[in-house]
Each structure stands twice: as structure tokens, then as C-alpha cells.
mmCIF file of C-alpha atoms and ligand atoms in Angstrom:
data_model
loop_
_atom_site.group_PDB
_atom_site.id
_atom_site.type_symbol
_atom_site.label_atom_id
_atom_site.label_comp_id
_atom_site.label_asym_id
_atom_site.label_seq_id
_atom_site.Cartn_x
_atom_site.Cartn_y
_atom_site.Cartn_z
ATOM 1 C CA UNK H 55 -6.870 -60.328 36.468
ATOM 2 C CA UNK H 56 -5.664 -57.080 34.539
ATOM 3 C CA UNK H 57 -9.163 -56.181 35.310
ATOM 4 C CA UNK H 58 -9.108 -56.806 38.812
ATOM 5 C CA UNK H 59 -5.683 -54.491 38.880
ATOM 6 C CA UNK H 60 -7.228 -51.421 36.964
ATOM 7 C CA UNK H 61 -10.351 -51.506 39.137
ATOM 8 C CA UNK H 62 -8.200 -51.402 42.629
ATOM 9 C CA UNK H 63 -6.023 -48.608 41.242
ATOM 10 C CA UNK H 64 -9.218 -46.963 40.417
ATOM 11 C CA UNK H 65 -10.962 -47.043 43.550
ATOM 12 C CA UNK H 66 -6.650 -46.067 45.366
ATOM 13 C CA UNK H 67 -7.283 -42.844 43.094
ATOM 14 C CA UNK H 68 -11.126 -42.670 44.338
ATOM 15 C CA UNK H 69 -10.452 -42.860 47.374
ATOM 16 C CA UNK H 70 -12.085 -45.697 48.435
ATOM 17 C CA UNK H 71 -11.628 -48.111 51.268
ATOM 18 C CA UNK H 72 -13.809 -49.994 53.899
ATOM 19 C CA UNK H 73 -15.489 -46.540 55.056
ATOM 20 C CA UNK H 74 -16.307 -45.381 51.088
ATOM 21 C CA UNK H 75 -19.002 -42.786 51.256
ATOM 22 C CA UNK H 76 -22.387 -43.718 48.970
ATOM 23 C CA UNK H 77 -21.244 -41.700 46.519
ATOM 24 C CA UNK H 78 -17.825 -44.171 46.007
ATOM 25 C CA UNK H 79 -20.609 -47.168 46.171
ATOM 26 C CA UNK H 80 -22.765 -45.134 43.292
ATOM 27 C CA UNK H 81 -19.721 -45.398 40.785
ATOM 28 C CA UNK H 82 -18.700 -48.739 41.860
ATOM 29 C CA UNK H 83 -21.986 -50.010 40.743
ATOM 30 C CA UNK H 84 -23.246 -47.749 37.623
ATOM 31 C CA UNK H 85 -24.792 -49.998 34.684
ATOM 32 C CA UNK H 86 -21.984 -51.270 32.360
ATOM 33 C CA UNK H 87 -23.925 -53.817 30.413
ATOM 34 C CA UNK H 88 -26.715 -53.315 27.401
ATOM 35 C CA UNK H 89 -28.841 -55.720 27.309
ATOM 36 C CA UNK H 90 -29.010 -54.992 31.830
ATOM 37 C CA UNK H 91 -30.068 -51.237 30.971
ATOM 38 C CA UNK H 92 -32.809 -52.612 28.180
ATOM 39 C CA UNK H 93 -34.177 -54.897 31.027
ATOM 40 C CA UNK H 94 -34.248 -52.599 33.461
ATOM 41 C CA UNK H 95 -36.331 -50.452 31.712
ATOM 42 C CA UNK H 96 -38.571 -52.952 30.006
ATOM 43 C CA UNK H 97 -37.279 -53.107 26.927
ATOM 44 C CA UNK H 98 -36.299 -56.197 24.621
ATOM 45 C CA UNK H 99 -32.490 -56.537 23.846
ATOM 46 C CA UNK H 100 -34.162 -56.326 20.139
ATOM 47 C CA UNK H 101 -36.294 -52.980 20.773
ATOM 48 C CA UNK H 102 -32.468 -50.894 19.808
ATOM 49 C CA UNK H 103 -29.274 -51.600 17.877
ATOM 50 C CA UNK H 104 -27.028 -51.743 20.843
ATOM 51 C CA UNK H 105 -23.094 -51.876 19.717
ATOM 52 C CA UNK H 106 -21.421 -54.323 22.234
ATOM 53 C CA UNK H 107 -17.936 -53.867 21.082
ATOM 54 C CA UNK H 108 -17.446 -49.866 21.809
ATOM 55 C CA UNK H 109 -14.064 -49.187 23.634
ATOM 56 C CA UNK H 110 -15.892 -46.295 24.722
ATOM 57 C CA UNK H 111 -18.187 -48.585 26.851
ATOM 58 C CA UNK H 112 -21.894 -48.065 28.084
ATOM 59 C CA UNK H 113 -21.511 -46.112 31.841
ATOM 60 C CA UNK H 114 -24.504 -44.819 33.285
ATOM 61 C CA UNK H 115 -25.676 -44.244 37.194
ATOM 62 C CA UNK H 116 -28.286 -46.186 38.619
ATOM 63 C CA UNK H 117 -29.634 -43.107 39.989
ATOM 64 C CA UNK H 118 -29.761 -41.636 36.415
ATOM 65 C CA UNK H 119 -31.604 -45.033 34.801
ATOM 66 C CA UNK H 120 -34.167 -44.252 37.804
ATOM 67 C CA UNK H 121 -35.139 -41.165 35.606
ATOM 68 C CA UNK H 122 -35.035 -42.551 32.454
ATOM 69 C CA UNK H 123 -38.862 -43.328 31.424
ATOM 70 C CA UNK H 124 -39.667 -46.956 31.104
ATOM 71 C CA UNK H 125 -40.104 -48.724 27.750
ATOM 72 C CA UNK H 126 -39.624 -45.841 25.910
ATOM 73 C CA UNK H 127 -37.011 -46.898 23.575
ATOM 74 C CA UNK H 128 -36.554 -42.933 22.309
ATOM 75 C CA UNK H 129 -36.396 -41.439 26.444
ATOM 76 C CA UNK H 130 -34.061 -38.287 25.629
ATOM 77 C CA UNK H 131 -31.514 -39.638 28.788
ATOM 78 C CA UNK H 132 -31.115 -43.597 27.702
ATOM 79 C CA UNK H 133 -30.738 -42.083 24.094
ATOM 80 C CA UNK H 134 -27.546 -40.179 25.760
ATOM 81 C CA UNK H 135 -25.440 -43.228 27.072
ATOM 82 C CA UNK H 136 -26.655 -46.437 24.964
ATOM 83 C CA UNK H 137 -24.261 -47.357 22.393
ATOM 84 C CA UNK H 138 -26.002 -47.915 18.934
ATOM 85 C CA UNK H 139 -24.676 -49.146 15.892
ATOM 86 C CA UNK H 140 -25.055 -45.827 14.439
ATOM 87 C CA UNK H 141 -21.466 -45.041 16.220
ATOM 88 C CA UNK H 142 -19.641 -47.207 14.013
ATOM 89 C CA UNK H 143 -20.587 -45.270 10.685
ATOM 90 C CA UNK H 144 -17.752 -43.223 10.114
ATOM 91 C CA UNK H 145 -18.669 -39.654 8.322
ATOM 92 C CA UNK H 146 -16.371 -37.290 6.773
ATOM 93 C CA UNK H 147 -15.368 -34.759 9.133
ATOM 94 C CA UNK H 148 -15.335 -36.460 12.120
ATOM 95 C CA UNK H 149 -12.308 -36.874 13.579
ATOM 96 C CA UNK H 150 -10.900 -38.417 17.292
ATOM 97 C CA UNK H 151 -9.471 -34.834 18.569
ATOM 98 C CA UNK H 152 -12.147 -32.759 17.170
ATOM 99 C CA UNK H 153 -10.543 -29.709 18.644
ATOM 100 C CA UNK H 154 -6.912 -30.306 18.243
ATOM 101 C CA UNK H 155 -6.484 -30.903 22.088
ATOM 102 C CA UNK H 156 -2.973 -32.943 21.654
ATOM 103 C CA UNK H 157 -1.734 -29.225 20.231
ATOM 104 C CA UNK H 158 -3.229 -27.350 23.942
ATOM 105 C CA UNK H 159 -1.404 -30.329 25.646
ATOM 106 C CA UNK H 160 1.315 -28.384 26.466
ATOM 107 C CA UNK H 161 2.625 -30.770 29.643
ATOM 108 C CA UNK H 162 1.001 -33.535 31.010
ATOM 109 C CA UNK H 163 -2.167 -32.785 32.551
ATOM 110 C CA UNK H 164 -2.457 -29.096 31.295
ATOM 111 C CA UNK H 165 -4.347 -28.050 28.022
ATOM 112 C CA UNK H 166 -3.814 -24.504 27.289
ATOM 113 C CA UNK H 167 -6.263 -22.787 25.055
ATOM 114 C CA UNK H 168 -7.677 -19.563 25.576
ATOM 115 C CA UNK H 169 -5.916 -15.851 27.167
ATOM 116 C CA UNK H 170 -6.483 -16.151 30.657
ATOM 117 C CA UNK H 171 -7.559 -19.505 31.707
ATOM 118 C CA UNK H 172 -6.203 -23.580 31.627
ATOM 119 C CA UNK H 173 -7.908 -26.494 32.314
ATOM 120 C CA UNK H 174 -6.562 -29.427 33.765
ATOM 121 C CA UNK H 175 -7.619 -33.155 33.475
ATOM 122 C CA UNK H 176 -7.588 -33.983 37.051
ATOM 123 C CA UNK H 177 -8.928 -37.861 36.032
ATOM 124 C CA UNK H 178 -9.889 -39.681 32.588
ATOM 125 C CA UNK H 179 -12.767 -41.586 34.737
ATOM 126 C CA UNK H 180 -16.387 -40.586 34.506
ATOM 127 C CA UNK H 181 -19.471 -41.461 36.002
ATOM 128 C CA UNK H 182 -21.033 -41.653 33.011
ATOM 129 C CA UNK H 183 -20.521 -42.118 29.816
ATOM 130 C CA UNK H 184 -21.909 -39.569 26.910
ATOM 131 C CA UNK H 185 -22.029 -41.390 23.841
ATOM 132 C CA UNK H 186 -21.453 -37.621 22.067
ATOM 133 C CA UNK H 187 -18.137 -36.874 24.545
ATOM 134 C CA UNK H 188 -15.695 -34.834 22.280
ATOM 135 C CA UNK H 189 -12.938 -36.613 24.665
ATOM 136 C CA UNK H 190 -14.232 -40.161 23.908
ATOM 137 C CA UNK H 191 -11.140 -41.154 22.165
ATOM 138 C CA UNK H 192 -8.842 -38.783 24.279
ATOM 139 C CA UNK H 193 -5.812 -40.897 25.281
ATOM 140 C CA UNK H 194 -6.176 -40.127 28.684
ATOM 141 C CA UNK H 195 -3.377 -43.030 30.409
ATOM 142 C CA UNK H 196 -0.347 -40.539 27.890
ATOM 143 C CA UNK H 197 -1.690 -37.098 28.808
ATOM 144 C CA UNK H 198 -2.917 -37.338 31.843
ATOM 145 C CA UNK H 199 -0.228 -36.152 34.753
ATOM 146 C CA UNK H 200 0.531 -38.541 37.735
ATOM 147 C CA UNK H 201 0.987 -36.871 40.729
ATOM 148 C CA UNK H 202 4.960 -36.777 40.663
ATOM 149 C CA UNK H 203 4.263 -34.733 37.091
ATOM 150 C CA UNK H 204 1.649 -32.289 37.980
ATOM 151 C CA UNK H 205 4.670 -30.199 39.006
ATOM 152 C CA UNK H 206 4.758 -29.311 35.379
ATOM 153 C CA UNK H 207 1.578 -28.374 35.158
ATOM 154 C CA UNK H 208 1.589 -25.809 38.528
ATOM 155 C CA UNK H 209 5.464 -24.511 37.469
ATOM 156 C CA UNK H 210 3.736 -23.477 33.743
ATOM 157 C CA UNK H 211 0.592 -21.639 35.397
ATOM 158 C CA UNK H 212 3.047 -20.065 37.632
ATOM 159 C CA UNK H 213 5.117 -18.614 34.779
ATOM 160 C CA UNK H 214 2.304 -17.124 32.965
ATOM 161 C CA UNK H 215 0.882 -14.130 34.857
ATOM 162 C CA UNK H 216 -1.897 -13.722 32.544
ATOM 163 C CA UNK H 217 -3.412 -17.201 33.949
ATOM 164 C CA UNK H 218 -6.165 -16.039 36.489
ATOM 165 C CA UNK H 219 -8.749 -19.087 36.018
ATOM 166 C CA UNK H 220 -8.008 -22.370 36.294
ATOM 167 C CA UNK H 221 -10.398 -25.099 35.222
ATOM 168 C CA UNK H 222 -10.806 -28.986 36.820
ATOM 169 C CA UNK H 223 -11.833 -31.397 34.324
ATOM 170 C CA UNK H 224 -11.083 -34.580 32.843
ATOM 171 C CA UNK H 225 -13.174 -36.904 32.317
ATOM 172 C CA UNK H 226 -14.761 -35.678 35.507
ATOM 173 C CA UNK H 227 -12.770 -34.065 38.572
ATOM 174 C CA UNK H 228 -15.540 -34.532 41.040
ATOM 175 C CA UNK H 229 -14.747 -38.317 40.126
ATOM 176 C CA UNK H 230 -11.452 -38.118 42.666
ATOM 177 C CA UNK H 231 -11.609 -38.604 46.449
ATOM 178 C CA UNK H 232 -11.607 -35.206 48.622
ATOM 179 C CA UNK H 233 -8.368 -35.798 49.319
ATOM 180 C CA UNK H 234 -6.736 -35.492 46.011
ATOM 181 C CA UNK H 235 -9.375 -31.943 45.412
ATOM 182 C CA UNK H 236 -7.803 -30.712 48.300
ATOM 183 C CA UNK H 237 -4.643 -31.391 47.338
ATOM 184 C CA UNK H 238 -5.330 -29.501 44.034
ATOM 185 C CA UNK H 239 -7.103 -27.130 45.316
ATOM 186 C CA UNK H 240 -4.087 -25.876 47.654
ATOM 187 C CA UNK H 241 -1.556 -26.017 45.017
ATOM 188 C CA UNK H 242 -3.806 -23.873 42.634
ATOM 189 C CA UNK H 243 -4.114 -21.593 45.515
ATOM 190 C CA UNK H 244 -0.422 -21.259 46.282
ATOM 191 C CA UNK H 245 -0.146 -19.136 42.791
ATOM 192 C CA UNK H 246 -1.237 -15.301 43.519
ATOM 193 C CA UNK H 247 -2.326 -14.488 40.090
ATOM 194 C CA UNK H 248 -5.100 -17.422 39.773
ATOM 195 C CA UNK H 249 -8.283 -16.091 41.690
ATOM 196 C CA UNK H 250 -11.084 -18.020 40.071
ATOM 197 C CA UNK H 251 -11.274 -21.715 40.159
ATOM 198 C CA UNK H 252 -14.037 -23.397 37.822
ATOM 199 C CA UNK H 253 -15.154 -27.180 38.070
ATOM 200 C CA UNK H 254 -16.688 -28.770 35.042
ATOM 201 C CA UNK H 255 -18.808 -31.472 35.883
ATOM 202 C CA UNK H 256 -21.547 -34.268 35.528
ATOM 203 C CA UNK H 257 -21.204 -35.779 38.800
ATOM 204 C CA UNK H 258 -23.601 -33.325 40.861
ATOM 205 C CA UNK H 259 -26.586 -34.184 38.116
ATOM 206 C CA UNK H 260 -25.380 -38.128 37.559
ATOM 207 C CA UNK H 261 -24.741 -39.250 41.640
ATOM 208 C CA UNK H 262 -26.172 -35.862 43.192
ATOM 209 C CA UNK H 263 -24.781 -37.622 46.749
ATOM 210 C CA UNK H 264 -21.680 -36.365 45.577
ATOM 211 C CA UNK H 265 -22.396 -33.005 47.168
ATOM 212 C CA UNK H 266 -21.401 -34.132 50.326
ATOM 213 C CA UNK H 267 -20.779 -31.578 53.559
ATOM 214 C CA UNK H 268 -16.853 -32.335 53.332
ATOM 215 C CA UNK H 269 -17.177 -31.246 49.438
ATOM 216 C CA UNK H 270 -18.849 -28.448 50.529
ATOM 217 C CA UNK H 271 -15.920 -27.077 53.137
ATOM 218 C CA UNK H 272 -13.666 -28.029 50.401
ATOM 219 C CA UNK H 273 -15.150 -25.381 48.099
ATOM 220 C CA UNK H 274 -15.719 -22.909 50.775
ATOM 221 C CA UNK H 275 -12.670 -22.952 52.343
ATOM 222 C CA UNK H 276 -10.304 -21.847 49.935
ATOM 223 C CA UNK H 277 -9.145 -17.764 48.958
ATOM 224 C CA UNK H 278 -10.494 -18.629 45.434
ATOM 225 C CA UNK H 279 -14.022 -17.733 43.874
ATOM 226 C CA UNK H 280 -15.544 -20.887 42.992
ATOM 227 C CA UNK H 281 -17.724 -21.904 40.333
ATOM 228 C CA UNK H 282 -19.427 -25.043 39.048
ATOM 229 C CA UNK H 283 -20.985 -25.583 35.619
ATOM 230 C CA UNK H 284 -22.924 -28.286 35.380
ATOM 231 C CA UNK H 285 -23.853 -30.337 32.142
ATOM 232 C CA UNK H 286 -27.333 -31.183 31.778
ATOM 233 C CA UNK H 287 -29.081 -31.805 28.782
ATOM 234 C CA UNK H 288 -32.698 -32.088 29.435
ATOM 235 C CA UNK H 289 -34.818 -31.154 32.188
ATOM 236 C CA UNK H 290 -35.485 -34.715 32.866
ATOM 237 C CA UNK H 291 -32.505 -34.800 33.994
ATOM 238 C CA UNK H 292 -32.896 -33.043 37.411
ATOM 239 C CA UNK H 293 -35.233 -34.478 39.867
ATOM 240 C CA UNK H 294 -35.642 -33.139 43.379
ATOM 241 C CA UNK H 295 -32.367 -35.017 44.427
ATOM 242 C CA UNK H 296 -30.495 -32.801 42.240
ATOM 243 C CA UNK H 297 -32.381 -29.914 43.314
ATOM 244 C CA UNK H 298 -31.682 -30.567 46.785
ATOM 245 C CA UNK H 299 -28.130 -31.758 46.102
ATOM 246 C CA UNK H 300 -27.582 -28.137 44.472
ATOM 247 C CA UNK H 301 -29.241 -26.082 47.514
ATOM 248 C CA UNK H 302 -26.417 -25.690 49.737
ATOM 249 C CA UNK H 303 -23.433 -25.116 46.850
ATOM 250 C CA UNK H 304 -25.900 -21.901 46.026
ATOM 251 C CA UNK H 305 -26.696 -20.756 49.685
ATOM 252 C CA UNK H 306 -22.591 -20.651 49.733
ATOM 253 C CA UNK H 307 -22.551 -18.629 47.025
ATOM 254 C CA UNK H 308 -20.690 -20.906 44.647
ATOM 255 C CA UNK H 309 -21.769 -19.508 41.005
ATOM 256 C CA UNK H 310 -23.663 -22.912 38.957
ATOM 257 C CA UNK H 311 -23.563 -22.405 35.521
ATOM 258 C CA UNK H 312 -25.273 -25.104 32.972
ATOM 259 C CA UNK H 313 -23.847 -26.173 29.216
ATOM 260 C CA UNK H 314 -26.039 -28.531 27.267
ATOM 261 C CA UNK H 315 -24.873 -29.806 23.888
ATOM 262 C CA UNK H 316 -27.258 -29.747 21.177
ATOM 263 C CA UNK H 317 -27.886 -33.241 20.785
ATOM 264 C CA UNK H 318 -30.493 -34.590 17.220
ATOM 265 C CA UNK H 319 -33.417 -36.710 18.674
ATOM 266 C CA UNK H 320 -32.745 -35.662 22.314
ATOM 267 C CA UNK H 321 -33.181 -31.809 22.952
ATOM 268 C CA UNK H 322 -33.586 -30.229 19.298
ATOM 269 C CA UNK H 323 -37.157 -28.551 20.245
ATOM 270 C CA UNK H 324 -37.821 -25.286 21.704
ATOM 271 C CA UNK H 325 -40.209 -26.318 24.216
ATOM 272 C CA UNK H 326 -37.638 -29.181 25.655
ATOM 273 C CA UNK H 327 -35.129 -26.378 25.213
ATOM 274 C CA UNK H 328 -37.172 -23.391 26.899
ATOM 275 C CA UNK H 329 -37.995 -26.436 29.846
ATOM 276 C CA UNK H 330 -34.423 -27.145 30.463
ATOM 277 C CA UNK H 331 -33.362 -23.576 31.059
ATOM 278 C CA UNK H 332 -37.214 -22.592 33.160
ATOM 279 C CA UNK H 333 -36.128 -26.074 35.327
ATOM 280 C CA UNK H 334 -32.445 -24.913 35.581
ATOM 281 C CA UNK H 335 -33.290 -21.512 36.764
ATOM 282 C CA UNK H 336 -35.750 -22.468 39.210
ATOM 283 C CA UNK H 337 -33.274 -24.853 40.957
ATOM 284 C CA UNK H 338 -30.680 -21.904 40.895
ATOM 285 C CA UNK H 339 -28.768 -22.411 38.149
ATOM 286 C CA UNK H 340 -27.868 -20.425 35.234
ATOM 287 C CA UNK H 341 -28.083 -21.860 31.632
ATOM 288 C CA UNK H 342 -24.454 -20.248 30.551
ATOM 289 C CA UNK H 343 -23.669 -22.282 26.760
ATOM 290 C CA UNK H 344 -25.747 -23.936 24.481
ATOM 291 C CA UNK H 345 -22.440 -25.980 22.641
ATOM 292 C CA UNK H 346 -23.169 -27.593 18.619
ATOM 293 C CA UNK H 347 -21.844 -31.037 18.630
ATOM 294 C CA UNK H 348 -17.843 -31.406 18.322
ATOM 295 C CA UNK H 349 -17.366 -33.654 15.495
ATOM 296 C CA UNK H 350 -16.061 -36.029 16.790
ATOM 297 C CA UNK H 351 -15.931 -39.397 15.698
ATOM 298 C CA UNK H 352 -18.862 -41.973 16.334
ATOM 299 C CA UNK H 353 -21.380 -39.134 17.442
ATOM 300 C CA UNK H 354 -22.443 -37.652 13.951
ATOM 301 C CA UNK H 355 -26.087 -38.758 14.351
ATOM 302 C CA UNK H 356 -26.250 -36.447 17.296
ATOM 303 C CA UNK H 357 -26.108 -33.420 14.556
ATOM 304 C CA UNK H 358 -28.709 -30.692 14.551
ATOM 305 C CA UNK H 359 -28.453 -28.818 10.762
ATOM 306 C CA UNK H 360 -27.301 -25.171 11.125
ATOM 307 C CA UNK H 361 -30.212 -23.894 9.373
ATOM 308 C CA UNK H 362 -32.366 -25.425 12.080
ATOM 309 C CA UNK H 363 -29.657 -23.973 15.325
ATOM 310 C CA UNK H 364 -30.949 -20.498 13.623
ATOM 311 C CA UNK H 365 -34.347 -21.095 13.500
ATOM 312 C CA UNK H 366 -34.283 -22.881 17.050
ATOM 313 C CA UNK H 367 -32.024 -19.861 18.340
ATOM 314 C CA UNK H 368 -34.919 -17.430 17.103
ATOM 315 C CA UNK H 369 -37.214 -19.203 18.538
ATOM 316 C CA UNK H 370 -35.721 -19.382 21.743
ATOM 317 C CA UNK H 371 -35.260 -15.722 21.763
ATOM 318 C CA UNK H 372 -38.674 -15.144 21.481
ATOM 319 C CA UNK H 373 -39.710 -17.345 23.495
ATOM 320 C CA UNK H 374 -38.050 -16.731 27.133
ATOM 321 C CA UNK H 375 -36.608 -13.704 29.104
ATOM 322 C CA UNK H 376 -32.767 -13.145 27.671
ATOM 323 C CA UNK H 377 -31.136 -14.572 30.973
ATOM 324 C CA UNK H 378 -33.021 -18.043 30.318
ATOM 325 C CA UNK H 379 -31.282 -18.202 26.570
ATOM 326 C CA UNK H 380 -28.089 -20.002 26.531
ATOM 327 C CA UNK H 381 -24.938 -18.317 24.497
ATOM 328 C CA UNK H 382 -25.745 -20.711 21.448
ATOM 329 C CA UNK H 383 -21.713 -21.281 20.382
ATOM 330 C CA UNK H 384 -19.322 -23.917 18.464
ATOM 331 C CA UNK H 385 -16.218 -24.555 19.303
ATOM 332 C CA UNK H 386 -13.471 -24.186 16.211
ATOM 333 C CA UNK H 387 -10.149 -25.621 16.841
ATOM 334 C CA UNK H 388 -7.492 -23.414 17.414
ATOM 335 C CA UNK H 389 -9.651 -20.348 17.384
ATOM 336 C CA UNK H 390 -9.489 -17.219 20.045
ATOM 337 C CA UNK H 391 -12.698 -18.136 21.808
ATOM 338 C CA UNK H 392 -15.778 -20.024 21.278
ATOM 339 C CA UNK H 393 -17.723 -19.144 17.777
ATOM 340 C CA UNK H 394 -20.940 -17.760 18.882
ATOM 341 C CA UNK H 395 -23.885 -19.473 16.411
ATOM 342 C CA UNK H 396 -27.167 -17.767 16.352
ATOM 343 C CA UNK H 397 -30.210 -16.310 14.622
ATOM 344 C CA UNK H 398 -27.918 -13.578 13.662
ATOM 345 C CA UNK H 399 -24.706 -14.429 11.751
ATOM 346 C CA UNK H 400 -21.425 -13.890 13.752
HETATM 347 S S1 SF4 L 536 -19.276 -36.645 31.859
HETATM 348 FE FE1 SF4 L 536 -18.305 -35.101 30.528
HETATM 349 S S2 SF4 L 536 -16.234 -35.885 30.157
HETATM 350 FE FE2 SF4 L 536 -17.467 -37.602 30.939
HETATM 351 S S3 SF4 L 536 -18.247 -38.649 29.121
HETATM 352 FE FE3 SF4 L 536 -19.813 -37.162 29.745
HETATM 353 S S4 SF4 L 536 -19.334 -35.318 28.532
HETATM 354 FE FE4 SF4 L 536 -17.506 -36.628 28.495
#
């Protein structure tokens, strides 16, 4: 019953209704069960140590699993989303807010941590789940504004001229009907110091139908410079759907930027690394950070050794045109900026 409840204010916030556009229908019906992901892609329920009892629950896009390569029990993209027993090992060092978030909380819906720039978590909801998220334990229903709140949040960008960037995420904005953009979107707009609005999200790669014609206008239309960076991990992920998805947001001139986290098992190889950022570039978009894992707890077998970043960094370097490398960088908590991690020590 509570169920029931959550899901209809869910799809309220969504925006959807009898007319829901296939995107809406994509997230209504993403893979939330194991042993259903193992069967689709030909695997036995005993081929991988699923963990069934994760609050942070399996998520994943049907159009996602389509790429995922069949019985391959090691495929870099169902490696990204299946829970495995592995989570529940806790390690020293990993922590739920990995980068001292609740501290850049400063009013609901609003974290504040670098000159210049605030992000705001539009929604907590997803359309898929990372099983390395450094927001995977982020108590999203006590930070998150409702829309009587975000006030707050527009009254303390206001009051701060430095603030010229302001950042949609969440959990994933792109996750929120039109409506509810738009409705951001103008009261970002309505402050004269903020001239660059950036959108963080997995949507466009996950359900690339999300990058619909009203989106578009939405993006266009507005006195703001717009720019989207994507999260995409391997080039696996982007099939000519996302490529096409992609086209027009470029021929507008939004600016799409990629960040891939460093993930053990998954993308920890120059040649899948050099791959990702050749298939990025050819489909227009620019591979901007290459991010170490946030600690954060339940992910520490994603963890690539330093010593190895370095040598992978070098490697890298030598291997592709500067523009193709991504800024290799960690992020420290409560530091200035993000800690650039190379070949050559910051
Ligand atoms: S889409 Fe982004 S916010 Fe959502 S689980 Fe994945 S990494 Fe986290």
C-alpha cells in the first residue's frame, strides 16, 4: 500500500499521467529485480553473488540491459548496477557522506561548495542505479527542498553575487517532468548574476528518449548558457541511440561534457579508457573529468591503486591527443577545488 503511495507521488513529481511520453514509460519499467537481470542476459542466478537486501536497490534501464553483452558475467555495464555481496564488506575509510555534503547543505535543496557555483538536488530519483554513487546513502526525503522551500534556496543564490553557475542535480534532474525544469529554469534565470546553467546527468546515456523536442526548447529558450555533462563510463555505453539522442543538444550549441569514475574491473585499462574518450569525441562530446572513486561506503571494490591512476594517467598521455585526456582528479572534502591526480604529483 505504502508502496503504491510512494510510486503515485513519484510519477505526480514525474510528471506523468494518461499522455506520459516513452521516456516516463522507460523509468516506470527499468529492471528492479536480480535474479530478472541474470535471466535476461543468460545467466544463472548462481553465475554472481547478487545482495538482495541493499536499500540502495538494483535500478537499471531496459534500454541499458539491451547493451549489456549476454552471458558475460564480467560485461563492464551489468558490473555497474548489480548488487554483489562485496557491498556489504565494510573497509576502513569508507564512510556514507564521503565528501562531507551535510556541511555544503546549507538550506534545503542547496549544497554550496566551491567560489562561484551551487548545485542543487532538483530530485533524489534516478534512472539508474550506480552501485559506486557517492550519494547512495544521501538522505535525500531531509535535504531535499519541496517546492514551498526552494525559496530558500533561490533567496541564498540571490544574496551571493559571486554565484554565476548554478548546477541541477540530484539524484538526476532530467528525472523531473518539463514542467518542474521549466519552472527551475525561470527562477534561476530571474537572478542577474547567474549566467551559466550546468545539468549533471545519466538520463541522456540511460533512456536517450529523454532528449525530447520540448527538452530541447527548454534548454534553448532561456538567457542562460547551457551545458550538459554527461556520465558515461565505458564506450559500450553509447550506441547509435545515444549518438543520435545527443545530435540536436550539439547542433544547438549546448556544451556536452563527459565524467567517468574510475571504476576496478570495469574501465581500469588504457585501451577501454583511450575508447571511451575516441567514442565520446566522435559523437560530440568532450571527455572533461576522469573522478577516483569517493569512498564511500559499500563501493570499495571499485578502487583502482594510486600507483596504477599514475601509470594509467601516463599512459593515457601518451597515448591520445591532449583534448581526448580527461582532467584525472579526486575529490577531498572540504577542499578549494577538485585535487588533480596524475602522472605528475600535484
Ligand atoms: S545516475 Fe548519478 S546520482 Fe544516480 S546513482 Fe548514478 S551516479 Fe548516482
Amino acid at each position: 500500500m505504502k508502496g503504491a503511495m510512494i510510486a503515485r507521488s513519484l510519477a505526480k513529481w514525474q510528471g506523468e499521467d494518461a499522455q506520459a511520453e516513452p521516456w516516463q514509460g522507460a523509468l516506470r519499467t527499468v529492471i528492479r529485480d536480480g535474479d530478472e537481470l541474470l535471466k535476461l542476459l543468460g545467466l544463472s542466478p548462481q553465475a554472481l553473488a547478487i545482495d538482495r537486501r541493499q536499500a540502495f536497490s538494483l535500478r537499471v534501464p531496459r534500454a541499458f540491459v539491451a547493451r549489456m553483452r549476454p552471458a558475460t558475467p564480467d560485461d563492464p555495464l551489468l558490473r555497474q548496477v548489480l548488487p554483489l555481496l562485496a557491498e556489504s564488506t565494510s573497509q576502513p575509510g569508507f564512510g556514507c557522506d564521503p565528501l562531507a555534503e551535510a556541511e555544503a547543505n546549507k538550506v534545503p535543496g542547496l549544497i554550496h561548495k566551491f567560489h562561484g557555483r551551487v548545485l542543487l538536488i532538483v530530485t533524489g530519483h534516478c534512472g539508474i542505479h550506480c552501485r559506486y554513487c557517492f550519494r547512495r546513502h544521501f538522505p535525500y526525503a531531509a535535504r531535499q527542498a519541496s517546492r514551498a522551500d526552494w525559496s530558500q534556496a533561490f533567496d541564498y543564490i540571490r544574496r551571493d553575487a559571486s554565484i554565476s553557475e548554478v548546477i541541477l542535480s540530484g539524484g538526476d534532474p532530467l528525472a523531473v517532468a518539463d514542467r518542474h525544469l521549466q519552472w527551475m529554469v525561470g527562477q534561476i534565470e530571474a537572478i542577474p548574476q547567474v549566467s551559466r546553467l550546468r545539468i549533471h546527468s545519466r538520463l541522456p546515456v540511460v533512456i536517450p528518449q529523454r532528449i525530447t523536442p520540448a527538452l530541447l526548447s527548454l534548454l534553448t529558450d532561456t538567457r542562460l548558457q547551457v551545458s550538459l555533462v554527461l556520465h558515461v563510463n565505458h564506450a559500450q555505453e553509447l550506441d547509435d541511440s545515444v549518438a543520435a539522442a545527443l545530435k540536436p543538444l550539439r547542433h544547438a550549441g549546448i556544451a556536452l561534457l563527459n565524467q567517468t569514475v574510475l571504476l576496478a574491473g570495469i574501465n581500469d585499462d588504457v585501451e577501454v579508457l583511450a575508447d571511451l574518450s575516441e567514442r565520446l569525441f566522435a559523437i560530440g562530446v568532450l571527455p572533461y573529468y576522469l573522478h577516483l572513486l569517493d569512498h564511500v561506503q559499500g563501493a570499495a571494490h571499485f578502487e583502482v591503486a594510486e600507483q596504477s591512476v599514475r601509470a594509467l594517467h601516463e599512459a593515457l598521455l601518451a597515448r591520445l591527443p591532449g583534448y581526448l585526456v580527461p582532467r584525472f582528479v579526486r575529490e577531498v572534502a572540504y577542499a578549494a577545488s577538485k585535487i588533480p591526480v596524475g602522472s605528475v604529483a600535484p
